PDB file of C-alpha atoms and ligand atoms in Angstrom:
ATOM      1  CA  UNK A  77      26.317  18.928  -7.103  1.00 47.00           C
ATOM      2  CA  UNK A  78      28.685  16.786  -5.055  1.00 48.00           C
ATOM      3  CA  UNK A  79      29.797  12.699  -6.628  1.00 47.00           C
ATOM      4  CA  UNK A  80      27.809  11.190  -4.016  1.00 49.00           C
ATOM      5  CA  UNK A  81      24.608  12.721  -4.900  1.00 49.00           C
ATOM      6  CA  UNK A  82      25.128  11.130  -8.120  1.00 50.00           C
ATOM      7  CA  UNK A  83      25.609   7.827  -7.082  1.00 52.00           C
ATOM      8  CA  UNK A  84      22.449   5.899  -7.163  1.00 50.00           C
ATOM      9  CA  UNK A  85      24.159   2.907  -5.346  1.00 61.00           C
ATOM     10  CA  UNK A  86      24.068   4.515  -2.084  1.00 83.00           C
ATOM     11  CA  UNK A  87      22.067   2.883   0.330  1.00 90.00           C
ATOM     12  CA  UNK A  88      22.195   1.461   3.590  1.00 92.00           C
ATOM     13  CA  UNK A  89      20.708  -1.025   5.606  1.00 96.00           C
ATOM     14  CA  UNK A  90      20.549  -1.206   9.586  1.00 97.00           C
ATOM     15  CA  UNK A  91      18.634  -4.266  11.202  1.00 98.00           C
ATOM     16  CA  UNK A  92      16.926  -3.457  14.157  1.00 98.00           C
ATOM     17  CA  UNK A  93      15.972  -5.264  17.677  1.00 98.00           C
ATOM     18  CA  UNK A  94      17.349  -3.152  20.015  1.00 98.00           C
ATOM     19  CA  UNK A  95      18.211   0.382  21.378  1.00 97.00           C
ATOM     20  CA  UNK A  96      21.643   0.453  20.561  1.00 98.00           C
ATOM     21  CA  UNK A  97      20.671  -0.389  16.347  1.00 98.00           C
ATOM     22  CA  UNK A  98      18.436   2.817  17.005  1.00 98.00           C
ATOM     23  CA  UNK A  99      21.663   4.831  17.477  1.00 98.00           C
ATOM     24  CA  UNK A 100      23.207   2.848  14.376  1.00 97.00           C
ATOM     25  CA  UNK A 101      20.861   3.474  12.260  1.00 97.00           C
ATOM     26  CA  UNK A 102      20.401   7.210  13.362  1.00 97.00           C
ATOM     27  CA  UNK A 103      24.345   7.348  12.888  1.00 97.00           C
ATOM     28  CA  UNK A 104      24.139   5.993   9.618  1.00 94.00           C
ATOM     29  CA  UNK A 105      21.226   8.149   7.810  1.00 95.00           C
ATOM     30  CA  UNK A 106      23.143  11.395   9.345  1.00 96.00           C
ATOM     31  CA  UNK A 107      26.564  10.231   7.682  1.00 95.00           C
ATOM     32  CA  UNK A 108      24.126   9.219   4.169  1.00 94.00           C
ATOM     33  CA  UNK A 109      22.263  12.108   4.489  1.00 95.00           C
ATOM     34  CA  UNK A 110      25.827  14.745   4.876  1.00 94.00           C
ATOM     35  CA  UNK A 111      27.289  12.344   2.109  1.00 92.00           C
ATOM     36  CA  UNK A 112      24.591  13.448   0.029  1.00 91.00           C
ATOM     37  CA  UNK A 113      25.303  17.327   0.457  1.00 92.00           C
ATOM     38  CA  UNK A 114      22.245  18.079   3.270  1.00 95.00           C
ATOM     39  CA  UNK A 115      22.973  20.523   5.413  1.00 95.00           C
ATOM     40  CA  UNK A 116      23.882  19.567   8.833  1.00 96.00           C
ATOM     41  CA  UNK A 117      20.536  20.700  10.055  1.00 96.00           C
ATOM     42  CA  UNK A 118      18.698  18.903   7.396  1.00 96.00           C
ATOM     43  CA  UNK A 119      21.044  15.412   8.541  1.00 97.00           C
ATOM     44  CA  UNK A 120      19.473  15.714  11.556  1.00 97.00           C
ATOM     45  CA  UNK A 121      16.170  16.198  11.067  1.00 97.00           C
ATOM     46  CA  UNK A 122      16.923  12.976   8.800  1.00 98.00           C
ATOM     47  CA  UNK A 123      18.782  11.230  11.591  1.00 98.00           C
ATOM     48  CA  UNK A 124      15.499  11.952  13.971  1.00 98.00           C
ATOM     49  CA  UNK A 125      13.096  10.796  11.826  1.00 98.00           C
ATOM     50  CA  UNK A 126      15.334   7.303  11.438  1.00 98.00           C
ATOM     51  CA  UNK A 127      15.315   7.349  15.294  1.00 98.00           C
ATOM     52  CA  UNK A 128      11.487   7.784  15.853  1.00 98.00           C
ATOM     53  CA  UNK A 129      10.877   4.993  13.347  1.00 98.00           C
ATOM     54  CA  UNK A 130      13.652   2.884  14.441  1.00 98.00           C
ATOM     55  CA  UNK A 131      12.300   3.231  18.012  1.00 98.00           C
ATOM     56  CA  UNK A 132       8.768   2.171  17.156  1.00 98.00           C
ATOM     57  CA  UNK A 133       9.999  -0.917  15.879  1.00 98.00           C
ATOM     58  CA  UNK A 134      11.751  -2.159  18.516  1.00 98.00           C
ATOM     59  CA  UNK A 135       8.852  -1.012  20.979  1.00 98.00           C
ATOM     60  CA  UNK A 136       5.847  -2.100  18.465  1.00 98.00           C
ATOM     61  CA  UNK A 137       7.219  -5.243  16.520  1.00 98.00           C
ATOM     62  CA  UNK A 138      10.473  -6.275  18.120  1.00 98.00           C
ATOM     63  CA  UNK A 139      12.707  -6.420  14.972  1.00 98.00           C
ATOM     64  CA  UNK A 140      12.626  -5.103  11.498  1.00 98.00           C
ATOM     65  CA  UNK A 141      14.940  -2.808   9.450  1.00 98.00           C
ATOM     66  CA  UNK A 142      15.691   0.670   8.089  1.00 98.00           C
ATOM     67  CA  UNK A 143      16.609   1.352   4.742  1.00 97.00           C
ATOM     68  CA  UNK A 144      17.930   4.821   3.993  1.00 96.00           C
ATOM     69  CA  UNK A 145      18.957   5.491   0.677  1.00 96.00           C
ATOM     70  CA  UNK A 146      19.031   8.310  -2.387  1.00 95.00           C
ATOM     71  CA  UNK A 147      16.103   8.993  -4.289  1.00 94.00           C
ATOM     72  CA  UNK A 148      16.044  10.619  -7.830  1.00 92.00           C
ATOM     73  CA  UNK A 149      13.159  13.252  -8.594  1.00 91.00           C
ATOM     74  CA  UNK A 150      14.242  14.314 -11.929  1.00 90.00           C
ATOM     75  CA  UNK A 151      15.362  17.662 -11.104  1.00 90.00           C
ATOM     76  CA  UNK A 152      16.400  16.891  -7.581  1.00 92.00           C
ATOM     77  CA  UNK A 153      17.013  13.925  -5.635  1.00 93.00           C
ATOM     78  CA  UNK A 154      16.543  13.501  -2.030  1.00 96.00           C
ATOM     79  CA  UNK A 155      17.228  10.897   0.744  1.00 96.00           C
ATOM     80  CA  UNK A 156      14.258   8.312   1.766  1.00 97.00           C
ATOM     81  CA  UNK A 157      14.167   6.224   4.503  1.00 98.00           C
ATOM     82  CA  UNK A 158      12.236   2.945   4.755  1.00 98.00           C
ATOM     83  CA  UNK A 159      11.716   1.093   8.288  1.00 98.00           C
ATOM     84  CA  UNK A 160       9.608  -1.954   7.863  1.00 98.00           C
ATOM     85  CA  UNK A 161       8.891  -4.916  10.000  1.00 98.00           C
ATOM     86  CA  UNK A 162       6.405  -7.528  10.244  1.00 98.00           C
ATOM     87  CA  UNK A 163       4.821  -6.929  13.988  1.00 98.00           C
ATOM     88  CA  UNK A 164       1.346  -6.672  14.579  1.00 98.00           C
ATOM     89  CA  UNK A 165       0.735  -3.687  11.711  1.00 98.00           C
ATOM     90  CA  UNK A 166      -1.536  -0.237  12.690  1.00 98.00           C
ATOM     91  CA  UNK A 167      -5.430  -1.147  12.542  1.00 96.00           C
ATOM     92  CA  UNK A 168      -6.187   2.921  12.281  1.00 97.00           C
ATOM     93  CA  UNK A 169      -3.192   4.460  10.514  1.00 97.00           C
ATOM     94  CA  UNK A 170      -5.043   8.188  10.757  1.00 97.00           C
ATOM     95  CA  UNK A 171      -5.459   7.324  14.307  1.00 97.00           C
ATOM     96  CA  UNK A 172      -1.548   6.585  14.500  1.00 97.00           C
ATOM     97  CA  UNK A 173      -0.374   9.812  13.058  1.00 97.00           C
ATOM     98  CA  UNK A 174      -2.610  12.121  15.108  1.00 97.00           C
ATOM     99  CA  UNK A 175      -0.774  14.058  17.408  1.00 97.00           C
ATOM    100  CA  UNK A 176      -0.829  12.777  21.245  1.00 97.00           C
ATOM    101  CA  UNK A 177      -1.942   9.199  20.368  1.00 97.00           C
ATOM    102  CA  UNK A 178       0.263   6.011  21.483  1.00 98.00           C
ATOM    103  CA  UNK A 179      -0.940   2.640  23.371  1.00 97.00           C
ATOM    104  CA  UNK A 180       2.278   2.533  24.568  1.00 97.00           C
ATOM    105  CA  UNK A 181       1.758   5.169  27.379  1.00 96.00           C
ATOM    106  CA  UNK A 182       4.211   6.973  25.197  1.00 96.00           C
ATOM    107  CA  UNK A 183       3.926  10.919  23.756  1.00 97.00           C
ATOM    108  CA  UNK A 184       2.697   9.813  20.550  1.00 96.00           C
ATOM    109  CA  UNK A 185       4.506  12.239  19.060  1.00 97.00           C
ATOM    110  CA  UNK A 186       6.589  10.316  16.839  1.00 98.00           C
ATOM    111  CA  UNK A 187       4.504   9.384  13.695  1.00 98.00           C
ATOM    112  CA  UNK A 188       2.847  13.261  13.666  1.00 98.00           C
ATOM    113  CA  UNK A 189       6.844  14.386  14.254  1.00 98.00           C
ATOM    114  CA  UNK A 190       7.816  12.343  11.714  1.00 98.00           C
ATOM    115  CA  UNK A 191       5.667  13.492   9.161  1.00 98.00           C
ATOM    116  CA  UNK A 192       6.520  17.419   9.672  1.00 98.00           C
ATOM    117  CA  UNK A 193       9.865  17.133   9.645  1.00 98.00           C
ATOM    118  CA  UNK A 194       9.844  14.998   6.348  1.00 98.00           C
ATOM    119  CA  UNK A 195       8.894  15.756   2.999  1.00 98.00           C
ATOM    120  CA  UNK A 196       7.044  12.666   2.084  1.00 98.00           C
ATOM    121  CA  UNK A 197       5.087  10.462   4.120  1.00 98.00           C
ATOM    122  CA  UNK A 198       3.469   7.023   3.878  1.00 98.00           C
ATOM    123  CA  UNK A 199       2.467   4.390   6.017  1.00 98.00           C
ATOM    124  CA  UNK A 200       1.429   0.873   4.182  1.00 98.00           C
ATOM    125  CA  UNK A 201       0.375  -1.376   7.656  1.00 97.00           C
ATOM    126  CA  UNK A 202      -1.445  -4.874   7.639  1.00 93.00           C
ATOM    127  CA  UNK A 203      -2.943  -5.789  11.022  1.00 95.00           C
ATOM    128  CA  UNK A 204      -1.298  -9.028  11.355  1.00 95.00           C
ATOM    129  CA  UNK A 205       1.275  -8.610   9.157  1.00 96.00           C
ATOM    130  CA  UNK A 206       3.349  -5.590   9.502  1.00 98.00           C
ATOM    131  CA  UNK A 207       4.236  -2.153   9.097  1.00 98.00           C
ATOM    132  CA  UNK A 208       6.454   0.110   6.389  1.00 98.00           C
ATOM    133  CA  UNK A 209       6.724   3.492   6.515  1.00 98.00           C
ATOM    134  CA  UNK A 210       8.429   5.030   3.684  1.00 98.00           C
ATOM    135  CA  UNK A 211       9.609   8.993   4.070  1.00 98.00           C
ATOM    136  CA  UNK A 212      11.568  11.092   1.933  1.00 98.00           C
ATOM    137  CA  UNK A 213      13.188  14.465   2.526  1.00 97.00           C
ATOM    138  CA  UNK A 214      14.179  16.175  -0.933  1.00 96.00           C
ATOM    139  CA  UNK A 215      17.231  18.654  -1.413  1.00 91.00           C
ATOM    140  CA  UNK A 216      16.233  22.093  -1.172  1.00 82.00           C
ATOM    141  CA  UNK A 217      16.875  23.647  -4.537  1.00 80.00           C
TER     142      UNK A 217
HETATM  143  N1  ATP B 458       5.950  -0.205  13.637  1.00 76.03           N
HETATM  144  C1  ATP B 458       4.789  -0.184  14.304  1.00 76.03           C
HETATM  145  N2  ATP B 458       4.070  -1.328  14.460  1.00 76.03           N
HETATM  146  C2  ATP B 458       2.889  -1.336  15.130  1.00 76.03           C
HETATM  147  N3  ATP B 458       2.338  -0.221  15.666  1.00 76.03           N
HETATM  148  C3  ATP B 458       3.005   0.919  15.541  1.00 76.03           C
HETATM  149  C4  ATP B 458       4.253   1.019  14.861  1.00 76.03           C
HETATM  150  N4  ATP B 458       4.664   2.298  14.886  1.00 76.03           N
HETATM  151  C5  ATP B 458       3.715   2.985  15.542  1.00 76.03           C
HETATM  152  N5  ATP B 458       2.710   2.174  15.951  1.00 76.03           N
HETATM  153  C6  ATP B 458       1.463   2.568  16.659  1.00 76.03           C
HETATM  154  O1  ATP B 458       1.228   3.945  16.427  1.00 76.03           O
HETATM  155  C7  ATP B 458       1.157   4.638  17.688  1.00 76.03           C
HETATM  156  C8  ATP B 458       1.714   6.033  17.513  1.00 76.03           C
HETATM  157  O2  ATP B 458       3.123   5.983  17.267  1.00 76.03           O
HETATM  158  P1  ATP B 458       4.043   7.224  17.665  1.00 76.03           P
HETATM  159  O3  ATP B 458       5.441   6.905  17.336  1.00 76.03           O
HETATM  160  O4  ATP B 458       3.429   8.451  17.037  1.00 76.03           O
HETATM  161  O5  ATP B 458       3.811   7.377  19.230  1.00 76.03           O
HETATM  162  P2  ATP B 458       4.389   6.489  20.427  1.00 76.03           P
HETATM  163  O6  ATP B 458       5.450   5.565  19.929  1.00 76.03           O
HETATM  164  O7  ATP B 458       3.237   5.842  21.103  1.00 76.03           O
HETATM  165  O8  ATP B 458       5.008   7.582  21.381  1.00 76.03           O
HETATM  166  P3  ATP B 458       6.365   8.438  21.122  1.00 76.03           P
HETATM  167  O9  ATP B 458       6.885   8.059  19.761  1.00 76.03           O
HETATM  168  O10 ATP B 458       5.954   9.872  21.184  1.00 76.03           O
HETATM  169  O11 ATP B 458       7.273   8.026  22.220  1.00 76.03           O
HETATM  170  C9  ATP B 458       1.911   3.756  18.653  1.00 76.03           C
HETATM  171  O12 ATP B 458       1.513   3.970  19.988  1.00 76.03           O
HETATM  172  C10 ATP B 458       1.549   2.362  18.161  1.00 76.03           C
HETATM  173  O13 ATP B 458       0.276   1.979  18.607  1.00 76.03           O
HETATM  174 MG1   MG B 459       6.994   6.305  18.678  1.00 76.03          MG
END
């Protein structure tokens, strides 16, 4: 195992409000997740997921933030990515995350995307008071 994936410090965090923080933020877990020894394939899965969530903040609740860091799991330790903001929150999260939905006149692809490519997958939303999704993809081993 590399030094990075031992460092527990690692973390970044990207504000976002606009399109071009998107393509920070995307830059930034890609870079995090290589750091931590994923495969360049597996950084950009990563790096897409950060960019569908990133996105749906700045469409959905303006601002917010992404927080993509290293996660220990005992045996292995992966990289998990937090966006979070405090827009108007999901009133039906299943509804969200099924495949084709969006009230944006968008794919609604991005939540169900999400949630394939990643490992882990949670969505905590308050109608009112905002959304956090909280993914992880773990190190194959
Ligand atoms: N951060 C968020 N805050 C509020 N609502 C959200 C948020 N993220 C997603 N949603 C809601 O969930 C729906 C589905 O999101 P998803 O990303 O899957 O599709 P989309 O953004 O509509 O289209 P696509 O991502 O394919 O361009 C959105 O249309 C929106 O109603
Ligand atoms: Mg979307």
């Amino acid at each position: 195992m590399n030094k990075a994936a031992h460092s527990p410090e690692l973390e970044v965090v990207v504000a976002v409000a606009a399109d071009i923080d998107v393509v920070a933020a995307r830059r930034q877990g890609r870079i995090l997740a290589e750091q931590l020894g994923f495969s360049a394939s597996e950084a950009t899965l990563v790096a897409t997921a950060i960019s569908e969530l990133a996105r749906n903040i700045v469409l959905y609740a303006g601002t917010g933030e992404i927080v993509v860091g290293r996660v220990d799991g005992g045996e292995r330790f992966g990289v998990v990515i937090v966006a979070r903001d405090s827009g108007p929150g999901i009133t039906d999260i299943k509804l969200a995350i099924s495949q084709g939905y969006s009230t944006s006149g968008g794919l609604g692809l991005g939540l169900p995307g999400v949630r394939r490519i990643m490992d882990e997958f949670e969505i905590d939303s308050e109608p009112g008071h905002g959304t956090t999704v909280r993914v992880i993809k773990w190190q194959r081993l």
